[in-house]
XYZ file of C-alpha atoms in Angstrom:
722
model
C 72.104 90.521 87.452
C 71.254 89.515 91.087
C 72.123 91.939 93.878
C 73.169 90.829 97.385
C 72.677 92.195 100.828
C 76.005 93.541 102.138
C 76.607 93.673 105.799
C 78.744 96.065 107.736
C 80.053 96.242 111.303
C 79.738 99.071 113.706
C 83.385 100.018 113.007
C 82.658 100.186 109.307
C 79.514 102.372 109.902
C 81.708 104.797 111.861
C 84.206 105.009 108.945
C 81.359 105.541 106.480
C 79.771 108.284 108.481
C 83.041 109.830 109.699
C 82.215 109.478 113.306
C 83.617 107.559 116.265
C 82.508 104.168 117.362
C 81.002 105.716 120.478
C 78.771 107.824 118.318
C 77.430 104.765 116.529
C 76.679 103.168 119.851
C 74.816 106.308 120.964
C 72.703 106.147 117.711
C 71.801 102.541 118.431
C 70.665 103.387 121.961
C 68.924 106.669 121.276
C 67.236 106.222 117.972
C 64.505 103.552 117.672
C 64.581 103.744 113.944
C 68.284 102.879 113.730
C 68.571 99.625 111.669
C 68.421 96.472 113.695
C 71.164 93.906 113.327
C 70.613 91.547 110.499
C 73.430 89.099 111.228
C 76.499 88.360 113.264
C 76.380 87.815 117.024
C 75.303 89.734 120.065
C 78.794 90.958 120.712
C 79.636 91.570 116.978
C 76.394 92.441 115.215
C 76.226 93.038 111.417
C 73.948 95.587 109.812
C 72.431 95.810 106.360
C 74.444 98.270 104.409
C 71.498 99.603 102.406
C 69.505 100.243 105.521
C 72.416 101.969 107.177
C 72.965 104.210 104.156
C 69.250 105.081 103.959
C 69.237 105.939 107.664
C 72.302 108.118 107.374
C 70.802 109.915 104.422
C 67.539 110.600 106.294
C 69.478 112.103 109.242
C 71.562 114.299 106.870
C 74.857 112.489 107.633
C 77.010 112.870 104.530
C 79.352 109.983 103.899
C 82.908 111.116 104.274
C 84.736 107.896 103.600
C 87.923 108.268 101.613
C 87.811 107.171 97.949
C 89.090 103.617 98.680
C 86.489 103.052 101.421
C 83.714 104.476 99.331
C 84.630 102.137 96.485
C 84.979 99.182 98.890
C 81.541 99.851 100.264
C 79.962 100.294 96.791
C 81.291 96.932 95.481
C 80.365 95.107 98.668
C 76.728 96.217 98.152
C 76.554 94.100 94.967
C 77.031 90.406 94.250
C 80.497 89.193 93.508
C 80.610 88.497 89.704
C 83.803 87.896 87.699
C 82.270 89.322 84.571
C 81.188 92.527 86.422
C 84.647 92.803 88.023
C 86.392 92.445 84.630
C 84.197 95.376 83.325
C 85.107 97.537 86.285
C 88.751 96.830 85.759
C 88.477 97.809 82.231
C 86.785 101.113 83.313
C 89.821 101.851 85.526
C 92.083 101.637 82.495
C 89.858 103.968 80.317
C 89.553 106.505 83.219
C 93.255 106.527 84.139
C 94.107 107.282 80.371
C 91.978 110.421 80.521
C 93.009 114.020 81.424
C 91.827 115.573 84.665
C 89.404 117.807 82.616
C 87.858 114.780 80.961
C 87.332 112.870 84.147
C 85.811 115.940 85.721
C 83.282 116.166 82.899
C 82.356 112.502 83.469
C 81.560 113.240 87.078
C 78.704 115.555 85.843
C 76.974 112.754 83.995
C 73.899 111.096 85.415
C 74.207 107.506 86.723
C 72.382 106.279 83.556
C 74.661 108.246 81.275
C 77.774 107.076 83.148
C 76.724 103.419 82.836
C 76.145 103.864 79.056
C 79.355 105.583 78.505
C 81.303 102.953 80.469
C 79.607 100.054 78.665
C 80.493 101.644 75.267
C 84.103 102.275 76.084
C 85.056 98.867 77.610
C 83.134 96.772 75.060
C 86.214 96.181 72.898
C 88.718 96.358 75.723
C 87.243 93.375 77.586
C 88.366 91.073 74.747
C 91.917 92.001 75.356
C 91.925 91.193 79.148
C 93.283 87.859 80.317
C 90.676 85.045 80.819
C 87.392 84.347 78.996
C 85.511 87.187 77.403
C 82.558 88.166 79.680
C 79.205 87.176 78.347
C 76.523 89.788 78.033
C 76.698 93.465 78.959
C 79.325 94.302 81.509
C 77.065 96.719 83.600
C 73.510 96.980 84.666
C 71.382 100.035 85.475
C 72.278 99.732 89.117
C 76.000 100.007 88.579
C 75.892 103.816 88.469
C 77.042 104.457 92.130
C 79.787 101.883 91.781
C 81.140 103.442 88.594
C 80.940 106.920 90.219
C 83.038 105.497 93.143
C 85.640 104.096 90.671
C 85.785 107.456 89.022
C 86.452 109.232 92.335
C 89.051 106.714 93.378
C 90.943 106.950 90.131
C 90.844 110.789 90.168
C 91.995 111.135 93.792
C 94.069 108.048 94.510
C 95.119 106.785 91.098
C 94.341 103.700 88.974
C 96.462 101.246 91.027
C 94.439 102.091 94.178
C 91.144 101.355 92.427
C 92.545 98.130 90.952
C 93.574 96.947 94.430
C 90.076 97.448 95.888
C 88.332 95.688 93.009
C 90.684 92.685 93.154
C 90.305 92.587 96.959
C 86.507 92.259 96.610
C 86.724 89.411 94.057
C 89.406 87.583 96.072
C 87.209 87.596 99.251
C 84.668 85.340 97.473
C 87.171 83.116 95.535
C 89.001 80.040 96.643
C 92.393 81.635 96.226
C 94.587 81.505 99.309
C 98.004 82.969 100.084
C 97.516 85.905 97.734
C 100.111 88.358 99.093
C 101.155 91.643 97.609
C 104.792 92.607 97.191
C 105.579 96.009 98.708
C 107.013 98.592 96.306
C 110.427 98.978 98.047
C 110.963 95.142 97.793
C 109.993 95.188 94.043
C 112.545 97.876 93.431
C 115.309 95.895 95.251
C 114.423 92.753 93.203
C 114.609 94.811 89.955
C 117.931 96.326 90.928
C 119.511 92.961 91.700
C 119.201 92.102 87.943
C 122.686 92.990 86.628
C 122.806 95.129 83.420
C 120.001 95.893 81.046
C 117.303 93.315 80.560
C 114.753 93.595 77.727
C 112.427 90.638 78.142
C 111.319 89.742 81.684
C 108.903 86.996 82.756
C 106.971 86.669 86.052
C 105.194 83.212 86.130
C 103.321 84.118 89.297
C 102.759 87.745 88.576
C 99.888 88.631 90.942
C 99.281 92.347 90.636
C 102.226 92.764 88.211
C 104.287 94.762 90.701
C 107.550 93.005 90.042
C 107.147 93.414 86.248
C 106.343 97.109 86.728
C 109.574 97.473 88.690
C 111.542 95.684 85.941
C 109.985 98.190 83.368
C 111.262 100.922 85.518
C 114.733 99.497 85.006
C 114.336 99.409 81.203
C 112.563 96.198 80.423
C 110.549 96.537 77.178
C 108.736 93.109 76.964
C 106.791 92.103 80.097
C 105.432 88.568 80.322
C 103.153 87.511 83.218
C 100.930 84.560 84.211
C 98.799 83.985 87.254
C 96.361 81.307 88.237
C 93.837 83.707 89.621
C 91.935 85.454 86.821
C 91.197 88.752 88.658
C 94.999 89.048 89.481
C 95.880 88.478 85.811
C 93.320 91.115 84.807
C 94.606 93.493 87.378
C 98.217 92.905 86.261
C 97.371 93.479 82.658
C 95.663 96.863 83.278
C 98.219 97.864 85.864
C 101.124 97.234 83.503
C 99.352 99.220 80.736
C 99.295 102.153 83.166
C 102.706 101.768 84.744
C 104.586 100.935 81.554
C 102.666 102.257 78.581
C 105.638 101.978 76.248
C 106.377 98.328 77.019
C 104.788 95.409 75.330
C 102.892 93.515 78.093
C 101.318 90.061 77.762
C 99.544 88.492 80.766
C 97.841 85.015 80.690
C 95.625 83.122 83.151
C 96.663 79.656 84.285
C 98.834 77.612 86.611
C 102.452 78.035 85.323
C 103.667 74.692 86.665
C 100.813 72.626 85.219
C 99.890 74.785 82.241
C 102.733 76.969 81.222
C 101.431 79.720 78.933
C 104.949 80.558 77.768
C 106.242 76.997 77.182
C 109.487 77.112 75.222
C 110.058 80.857 75.628
C 113.340 82.116 77.043
C 113.726 85.476 78.804
C 116.643 87.667 79.727
C 115.374 87.722 83.350
C 112.729 86.167 85.549
C 111.297 87.723 88.722
C 108.916 85.845 90.946
C 107.134 85.841 94.309
C 105.617 82.386 94.076
C 103.073 80.664 96.269
C 104.546 79.230 99.493
C 103.929 75.893 101.091
C 101.727 74.462 98.286
C 101.664 70.646 98.638
C 99.272 70.412 95.639
C 101.584 71.934 93.092
C 101.574 68.832 90.743
C 104.257 66.600 92.173
C 102.831 63.319 90.901
C 101.758 64.508 87.343
C 104.969 66.379 86.843
C 107.379 63.784 88.100
C 109.052 63.319 84.634
C 108.935 67.010 83.627
C 112.114 68.109 81.675
C 112.271 71.255 83.828
C 113.643 69.304 86.754
C 117.316 69.527 85.542
C 118.544 69.709 89.177
C 116.384 66.979 90.583
C 112.672 66.198 91.107
C 111.413 68.507 93.881
C 109.743 66.769 96.818
C 105.987 67.075 97.479
C 106.778 69.684 100.176
C 109.238 71.541 98.007
C 106.979 73.603 95.689
C 109.409 76.526 95.995
C 112.197 74.463 94.526
C 109.819 73.549 91.680
C 109.322 77.320 91.040
C 113.102 77.841 91.151
C 113.715 75.284 88.418
C 110.710 76.515 86.378
C 112.293 80.009 86.389
C 115.669 78.636 85.445
C 114.159 76.776 82.514
C 112.822 80.001 81.065
C 116.133 81.817 81.137
C 118.412 82.224 78.205
C 121.992 81.008 78.925
C 123.565 83.626 81.187
C 120.098 85.003 82.102
C 119.226 86.064 85.664
C 116.353 85.342 88.056
C 115.444 86.796 91.424
C 112.851 84.961 93.585
C 111.288 85.865 96.910
C 111.227 82.756 98.972
C 110.430 81.589 102.562
C 113.501 80.785 104.729
C 112.653 77.079 104.982
C 113.580 76.660 101.387
C 117.189 77.174 102.295
C 117.398 74.446 104.949
C 114.500 71.810 104.807
C 116.030 68.393 104.627
C 113.669 67.254 101.901
C 115.286 69.866 99.527
C 118.923 69.048 100.287
C 119.590 67.078 97.050
C 118.095 69.742 94.795
C 119.906 72.567 96.691
C 123.203 70.642 96.313
C 122.779 70.337 92.552
C 121.826 73.961 92.188
C 124.927 75.027 94.131
C 127.186 72.455 92.345
C 125.862 73.587 88.959
C 126.643 77.195 89.663
C 122.956 78.310 89.427
C 122.809 79.851 92.870
C 124.724 83.192 92.951
C 123.454 84.786 96.111
C 120.962 84.355 98.947
C 119.854 87.572 100.800
C 117.824 87.380 104.099
C 115.341 90.114 104.671
C 114.044 91.280 108.074
C 110.620 90.131 109.280
C 107.928 92.562 108.158
C 109.530 93.294 104.830
C 106.723 91.483 102.978
C 103.721 89.287 103.808
C 103.587 87.034 105.625
C 104.981 89.638 108.006
C 106.072 87.338 110.829
C 108.531 85.517 108.541
C 111.892 86.857 107.371
C 111.878 86.062 103.661
C 114.833 85.545 101.450
C 115.861 86.722 97.942
C 117.495 84.081 95.810
C 119.638 85.384 92.958
C 120.052 82.756 90.230
C 121.852 82.540 86.904
C 121.527 80.034 84.190
C 125.003 78.685 83.476
C 126.539 78.989 80.047
C 128.620 76.181 78.643
C 131.675 78.407 78.348
C 131.307 79.933 81.807
C 134.233 79.639 84.182
C 133.616 77.585 87.285
C 131.719 79.478 89.932
C 133.612 78.946 93.102
C 131.554 80.817 95.685
C 128.016 81.940 96.634
C 127.315 85.295 98.219
C 125.279 85.433 101.442
C 123.917 88.622 102.852
C 122.057 88.794 106.140
C 120.037 91.983 106.298
C 117.710 90.519 108.837
C 119.918 91.383 111.786
C 121.955 94.309 110.426
C 121.623 97.764 111.950
C 118.672 99.740 110.689
C 117.062 96.777 109.098
C 114.118 96.724 111.409
C 114.717 93.097 112.356
C 112.101 91.869 114.694
C 110.276 95.194 114.356
C 107.085 96.453 112.758
C 107.399 97.652 109.187
C 106.060 101.127 108.513
C 102.863 101.048 106.636
C 102.252 97.395 107.286
C 99.063 95.961 108.709
C 98.650 95.843 112.426
C 99.735 92.512 113.793
C 100.055 93.304 117.521
C 103.886 93.256 117.324
C 106.246 96.022 118.124
C 108.523 96.080 115.018
C 109.927 99.448 114.068
C 110.012 100.709 110.432
C 112.373 99.173 108.009
C 114.961 101.545 106.620
C 114.444 100.433 103.017
C 116.837 103.054 101.603
C 119.656 101.939 103.797
C 118.843 98.228 103.455
C 118.773 98.490 99.629
C 122.035 100.588 99.516
C 123.902 98.075 101.593
C 122.608 95.013 99.824
C 123.412 96.407 96.412
C 126.916 97.547 97.496
C 127.700 93.984 98.558
C 126.171 92.476 95.434
C 128.008 94.898 93.076
C 131.303 94.205 94.810
C 130.709 90.444 94.479
C 129.780 90.549 90.808
C 132.776 92.629 90.055
C 135.300 90.386 91.788
C 133.824 87.190 93.394
C 137.227 85.920 94.530
C 138.287 89.200 96.047
C 135.112 90.021 97.871
C 135.708 91.559 101.287
C 133.446 90.067 103.857
C 131.606 92.196 106.405
C 131.539 90.579 109.843
C 128.008 89.171 110.522
C 126.449 90.653 107.355
C 127.999 89.546 104.105
C 130.368 86.718 103.079
C 131.311 84.872 99.896
C 131.343 81.174 100.911
C 133.244 78.623 98.736
C 130.950 76.093 97.002
C 132.965 73.179 98.431
C 132.086 74.466 101.966
C 128.426 74.486 101.181
C 128.242 70.830 99.845
C 127.967 69.082 103.253
C 125.361 66.817 104.538
C 122.919 69.735 105.077
C 123.476 72.145 102.168
C 122.124 74.836 104.421
C 121.865 78.117 102.461
C 120.538 80.266 105.385
C 122.523 83.515 105.302
C 122.675 83.971 109.147
C 124.472 80.649 109.360
C 126.937 81.423 106.534
C 128.010 85.010 107.370
C 129.881 84.105 110.551
C 133.379 85.531 110.361
C 136.479 83.577 111.553
C 138.129 84.930 114.617
C 141.246 85.636 112.570
C 139.238 88.062 110.398
C 138.644 90.402 113.278
C 141.181 93.066 114.452
C 140.976 93.158 118.248
C 142.445 96.738 118.472
C 139.892 98.065 115.839
C 137.037 96.270 117.638
C 138.077 97.686 121.001
C 138.176 101.210 119.631
C 134.780 100.855 118.111
C 133.427 99.472 121.314
C 134.830 102.333 123.400
C 133.447 104.887 120.991
C 130.003 103.348 121.166
C 130.152 103.210 124.943
C 130.935 106.918 125.170
C 128.091 107.814 122.704
C 125.720 105.625 124.758
C 126.646 107.286 128.018
C 125.991 110.769 126.523
C 122.661 109.621 125.118
C 121.634 108.119 128.428
C 122.386 111.511 130.277
C 120.391 113.324 127.630
C 117.521 110.889 128.083
C 117.539 111.424 131.799
C 117.362 115.161 131.270
C 114.477 114.842 128.835
C 112.552 112.571 131.258
C 112.483 115.372 133.868
C 109.304 116.849 132.453
C 106.965 119.287 134.167
C 104.864 120.250 131.141
C 101.572 119.066 132.635
C 99.544 119.144 135.784
C 96.977 116.646 137.094
C 93.285 117.502 137.290
C 91.793 118.673 140.543
C 91.335 115.886 143.151
C 88.131 113.999 142.211
C 87.839 115.903 138.969
C 87.139 114.311 135.532
C 89.080 114.457 132.411
C 88.696 117.796 130.433
C 86.294 117.869 127.561
C 86.202 120.310 124.676
C 84.501 120.996 121.354
C 86.316 119.706 118.399
C 86.370 120.361 114.589
C 87.630 118.140 111.799
C 90.627 119.071 109.822
C 88.409 119.322 106.752
C 86.202 121.890 108.550
C 89.295 123.804 109.632
C 90.634 123.774 106.008
C 87.283 125.112 104.740
C 87.533 127.949 107.282
C 91.084 128.818 106.222
C 92.685 127.754 109.576
C 94.858 125.192 107.719
C 95.625 123.806 104.278
C 95.621 120.038 103.490
C 98.210 118.993 100.927
C 99.318 115.671 99.529
C 101.338 114.207 96.693
C 98.899 112.732 94.019
C 100.381 109.515 92.529
C 100.592 109.349 88.800
C 98.922 106.356 87.149
C 101.670 106.380 84.533
C 104.102 105.112 87.169
C 107.777 104.841 86.197
C 107.161 106.681 82.925
C 105.461 109.722 84.545
C 107.212 112.992 85.110
C 109.725 113.089 87.869
C 110.280 116.234 89.854
C 113.000 118.468 88.374
C 114.529 119.140 91.736
C 117.137 116.932 93.465
C 115.575 117.556 96.941
C 115.040 114.443 99.062
C 111.607 113.039 99.705
C 110.195 112.760 103.209
C 108.572 109.407 103.790
C 106.201 107.833 106.365
C 109.108 105.749 107.640
C 111.098 108.911 108.286
C 108.292 110.178 110.565
C 108.114 106.906 112.459
C 111.939 106.624 112.817
C 112.456 110.320 113.642
C 114.922 110.738 110.794
C 115.355 113.431 108.152
C 114.113 112.950 104.558
C 115.599 109.725 103.063
C 113.356 109.156 99.969
C 114.782 109.190 96.414
C 113.283 111.923 94.247
C 114.026 109.813 91.167
C 111.356 107.350 92.224
C 108.728 110.007 93.046
C 106.071 110.294 90.292
C 103.165 112.686 90.646
C 100.433 113.850 88.317
C 100.491 117.324 89.931
C 103.304 119.591 91.399
C 104.774 117.947 94.518
C 104.327 120.018 97.657
C 107.559 121.256 99.241
C 107.716 121.055 102.987
C 108.149 124.213 105.027
C 109.091 124.877 108.673
C 106.009 124.511 110.901
C 104.158 122.156 108.622
C 102.573 119.181 110.409
C 103.354 115.912 108.744
C 101.132 112.805 109.266
C 101.796 109.347 108.147
C 99.140 108.104 105.667
C 99.321 104.505 106.867
C 98.428 103.722 110.464
C 100.119 101.045 112.456
C 103.569 100.118 113.717
C 105.539 101.958 116.371
C 106.844 105.508 116.393
C 104.959 108.781 116.166
C 102.191 109.243 113.631
C 102.884 112.982 113.167
C 105.622 115.604 113.707
C 106.288 119.201 113.061
C 108.692 119.966 110.152
C 111.921 121.678 111.245
C 114.829 123.222 109.390
C 116.139 119.746 108.526
C 112.790 118.949 106.698
C 112.380 122.330 105.032
C 112.738 122.170 101.193
C 112.189 118.420 101.077
C 109.446 116.972 98.792
C 106.298 115.400 100.307
C 106.225 111.642 99.908
C 103.094 109.907 98.635
C 102.430 108.237 101.955
C 102.442 111.457 103.960
C 99.744 114.033 104.526
C 100.709 117.639 105.059
C 98.643 119.971 107.298
C 99.862 123.540 106.947
C 98.362 125.675 109.792
C 97.735 129.395 109.721
C 100.198 130.375 112.568
C 97.791 133.209 113.707
C 95.095 130.551 114.368
C 96.757 127.216 115.104
C 99.888 126.270 116.958
C 101.924 123.651 114.971
C 102.916 121.476 117.900
C 99.405 121.655 119.404
C 98.025 120.426 116.063
C 100.560 117.728 115.713
C 100.039 116.401 119.161
C 96.325 116.051 118.806
C 96.094 114.770 115.162
C 98.900 112.215 115.965
C 97.089 110.611 118.940
C 96.209 106.969 118.772
C 92.490 107.582 119.299
C 92.311 110.289 116.695
C 94.160 108.222 114.098
C 91.927 105.176 114.761
C 88.852 107.200 114.248
C 90.091 108.682 110.960
C 91.481 105.361 109.584
C 89.733 103.261 106.902
C 90.517 99.745 105.586
C 90.549 96.298 106.928
C 94.142 95.062 106.703
C 96.156 98.254 105.782
C 94.636 101.264 107.572
C 94.663 104.427 105.562
C 94.432 107.691 107.388
C 91.829 110.144 106.019
C 93.336 113.465 107.114
C 90.159 115.450 106.759
C 88.517 113.306 109.499
C 91.197 114.050 112.146
C 89.668 116.129 114.931
C 91.240 119.154 116.622
C 90.083 120.806 119.864
C 88.811 124.418 119.553
C 91.002 126.248 121.987
C 92.357 129.892 122.137
C 95.948 130.432 121.055
C 97.351 130.825 124.632
C 96.103 127.366 125.593
C 97.194 125.963 122.227
C 100.794 127.123 122.970
C 100.705 125.545 126.414
C 99.666 122.237 124.891
C 102.142 122.692 122.016
C 105.033 123.165 124.448
C 104.084 119.934 126.328
C 103.835 118.027 123.089
C 107.251 119.403 122.052
C 108.770 118.020 125.259
C 107.201 114.617 124.640
C 108.682 114.665 121.126
C 112.109 115.342 122.536
C 111.738 112.506 125.001
C 110.814 110.048 122.287
C 113.726 111.129 120.047
C 116.253 110.752 122.782
C 114.843 107.377 123.839
C 115.164 106.120 120.272
C 118.741 107.289 120.009
C 119.669 105.726 123.317
C 118.005 102.380 122.355
C 119.810 102.387 118.988
C 123.217 102.995 120.555
C 122.635 100.415 123.277
C 121.758 97.720 120.727
C 124.760 98.540 118.603
C 127.158 98.544 121.556
C 125.738 95.373 123.030
C 126.140 93.662 119.617
C 129.818 94.807 119.478
C 130.529 93.504 122.971
C 128.839 90.162 122.494
C 130.591 89.575 119.138
C 133.933 90.568 120.630
C 133.645 88.458 123.760
C 132.414 85.377 121.963
C 134.913 85.707 119.176
C 137.888 86.186 121.509
C 138.728 89.691 120.342
C 137.665 91.138 123.680
C 138.409 89.768 127.153
C 136.426 90.316 130.265
C 137.948 92.501 132.965
C 140.051 90.520 135.513
C 138.595 90.086 138.973
C 139.998 92.408 141.707
C 142.796 91.043 143.779
C 141.470 88.811 146.547
C 138.117 88.342 144.841
C 136.958 84.781 144.004
C 136.828 84.041 140.299
C 134.984 80.784 140.761
C 131.471 80.502 139.300
C 129.056 79.701 142.055
C 126.387 77.047 141.246
C 122.912 78.376 140.979
């Protein structure tokens, strides 16, 4: 099988070798035998990966890339080949089903033995994967390093992580566009919006299978998926085998709109995150398709084609939840189809999400909850609208924690709070649609007759406005005054925190201080600290949950500065979950966004379980000061040097560097970092209270429930022209 020359950038070389970009630049200048650029430009040169690896090996530089980066590098070094990728995906399934002792034994095999064992075990498995059966042997003699990288990734990061890297490599060289993942918190929300127990669930654009896995976590026993991208279908088939081993999963390859693999099948529920903005969805050839019971979708309305496709696969009374772009709710070209969907009672709710909830991150997506009407159903008189995009704590207009860097300044989304509020409104509406109590600016049940105007605009932000008569001026005035007092106290506290004297400038004309450093991995080997993490279980929803009811500390909690908010019922781990103690240093595992990357655990964190997206550094108090450690490992430069990945940056904790200073100096730095932490916490509190108070005042003034203060006697009340 032909090999290819893989190229890497200087940044990728730094991640492979575990050094900074500046070190790579020094190597280029100081060592004449450093590989010369083999591509790219003068400002962004590319280097032959094989030559770089050989040079690093000759210099004794051990590769310290995390398992994902090691696997990413290994597959890039070989030609993209669908048959080879299918074999690797099959290997992930066989490895994830093994015990830790069995995978440890495989690591002792030679490359040739590992290739032979893998080829033997996946031979029959390949025929069960979606798509054509690969022709010829799945591996060659040169696949040993790649299979070893897969083995390490599955052992240390879990099967889903290895599947994601393998699919990423194949998608880079395919014609597939707009292939977005669905974040796990969103998949859980979609699954929980399905009322009652559902046995058979379909996803006609299943991607990685994340939505089907979430449905399995809610009790679904038959999972049906289809995707037009073969590697995504293969990834979903294997991923569902790991996440829901007791469910019956069937995944097919093909375009669901043009070549429905489940034609004629009805399901209890449909979940879907379909492609967006696809003008080549088959408008002309499908013009007379019987699925268009609510009207033929326009050429620019592929999303409404997916909506009707999902409804056509539902049994009467069945439910569907789709993730859709906001334009679907308001584009003029879709007005007639939207009108028929509302008039026919198929649309039950539309929920707006904050920007950053899911890719594309700059768009605030929507959840459409649909139900296929039954002949004997009573008339559905209203549609529920929930606007979570602008509600407190939603992170609207802010960066989602753990999301890729986009240059924006969005703060983390409080998924636990957002999900709880959304489900509370949805449960209240399904229990009593006619008696639903609206929440000003957030949730409202709108009569169907009011929606059937010339626009049929189903945008939640436009439908949740509350009439002036629904607002109690006295209650609003009380809430506003309470908010004003809390804001005043927070502002005074912020001023006190800003009066810091925990540092001194260098001597006039002096340079920045330099010091020797060691990596966290080196310190751990020397016993100065312990590195802990929660190892995800490849069995997913059916793995063993912790027996304790203690909350889980998440990466979003660190970024927001809140206490543990994660749900222990959703925490699955193949090993005992670390319990946080006072003085532990907690580091977010995903870089990016705003808010601190690290903090020191206090009494409020003690006893909580460590979330899967958090690294724990437990220092020996006789050798390392906790706040000193947290301040340095959480710095932007340190995190950047220890991060791997291209879109989502994963922090490799062992690569974080710590200055080697005596304890008295550590404590001085630690005290300064503690002051900085207090400043940030008070600033976050003041900003939140200011936003909430401003929203109350604006709503009250514009709605007539609050009146501006009268002008002093003798003062002119006229508005002067600008």
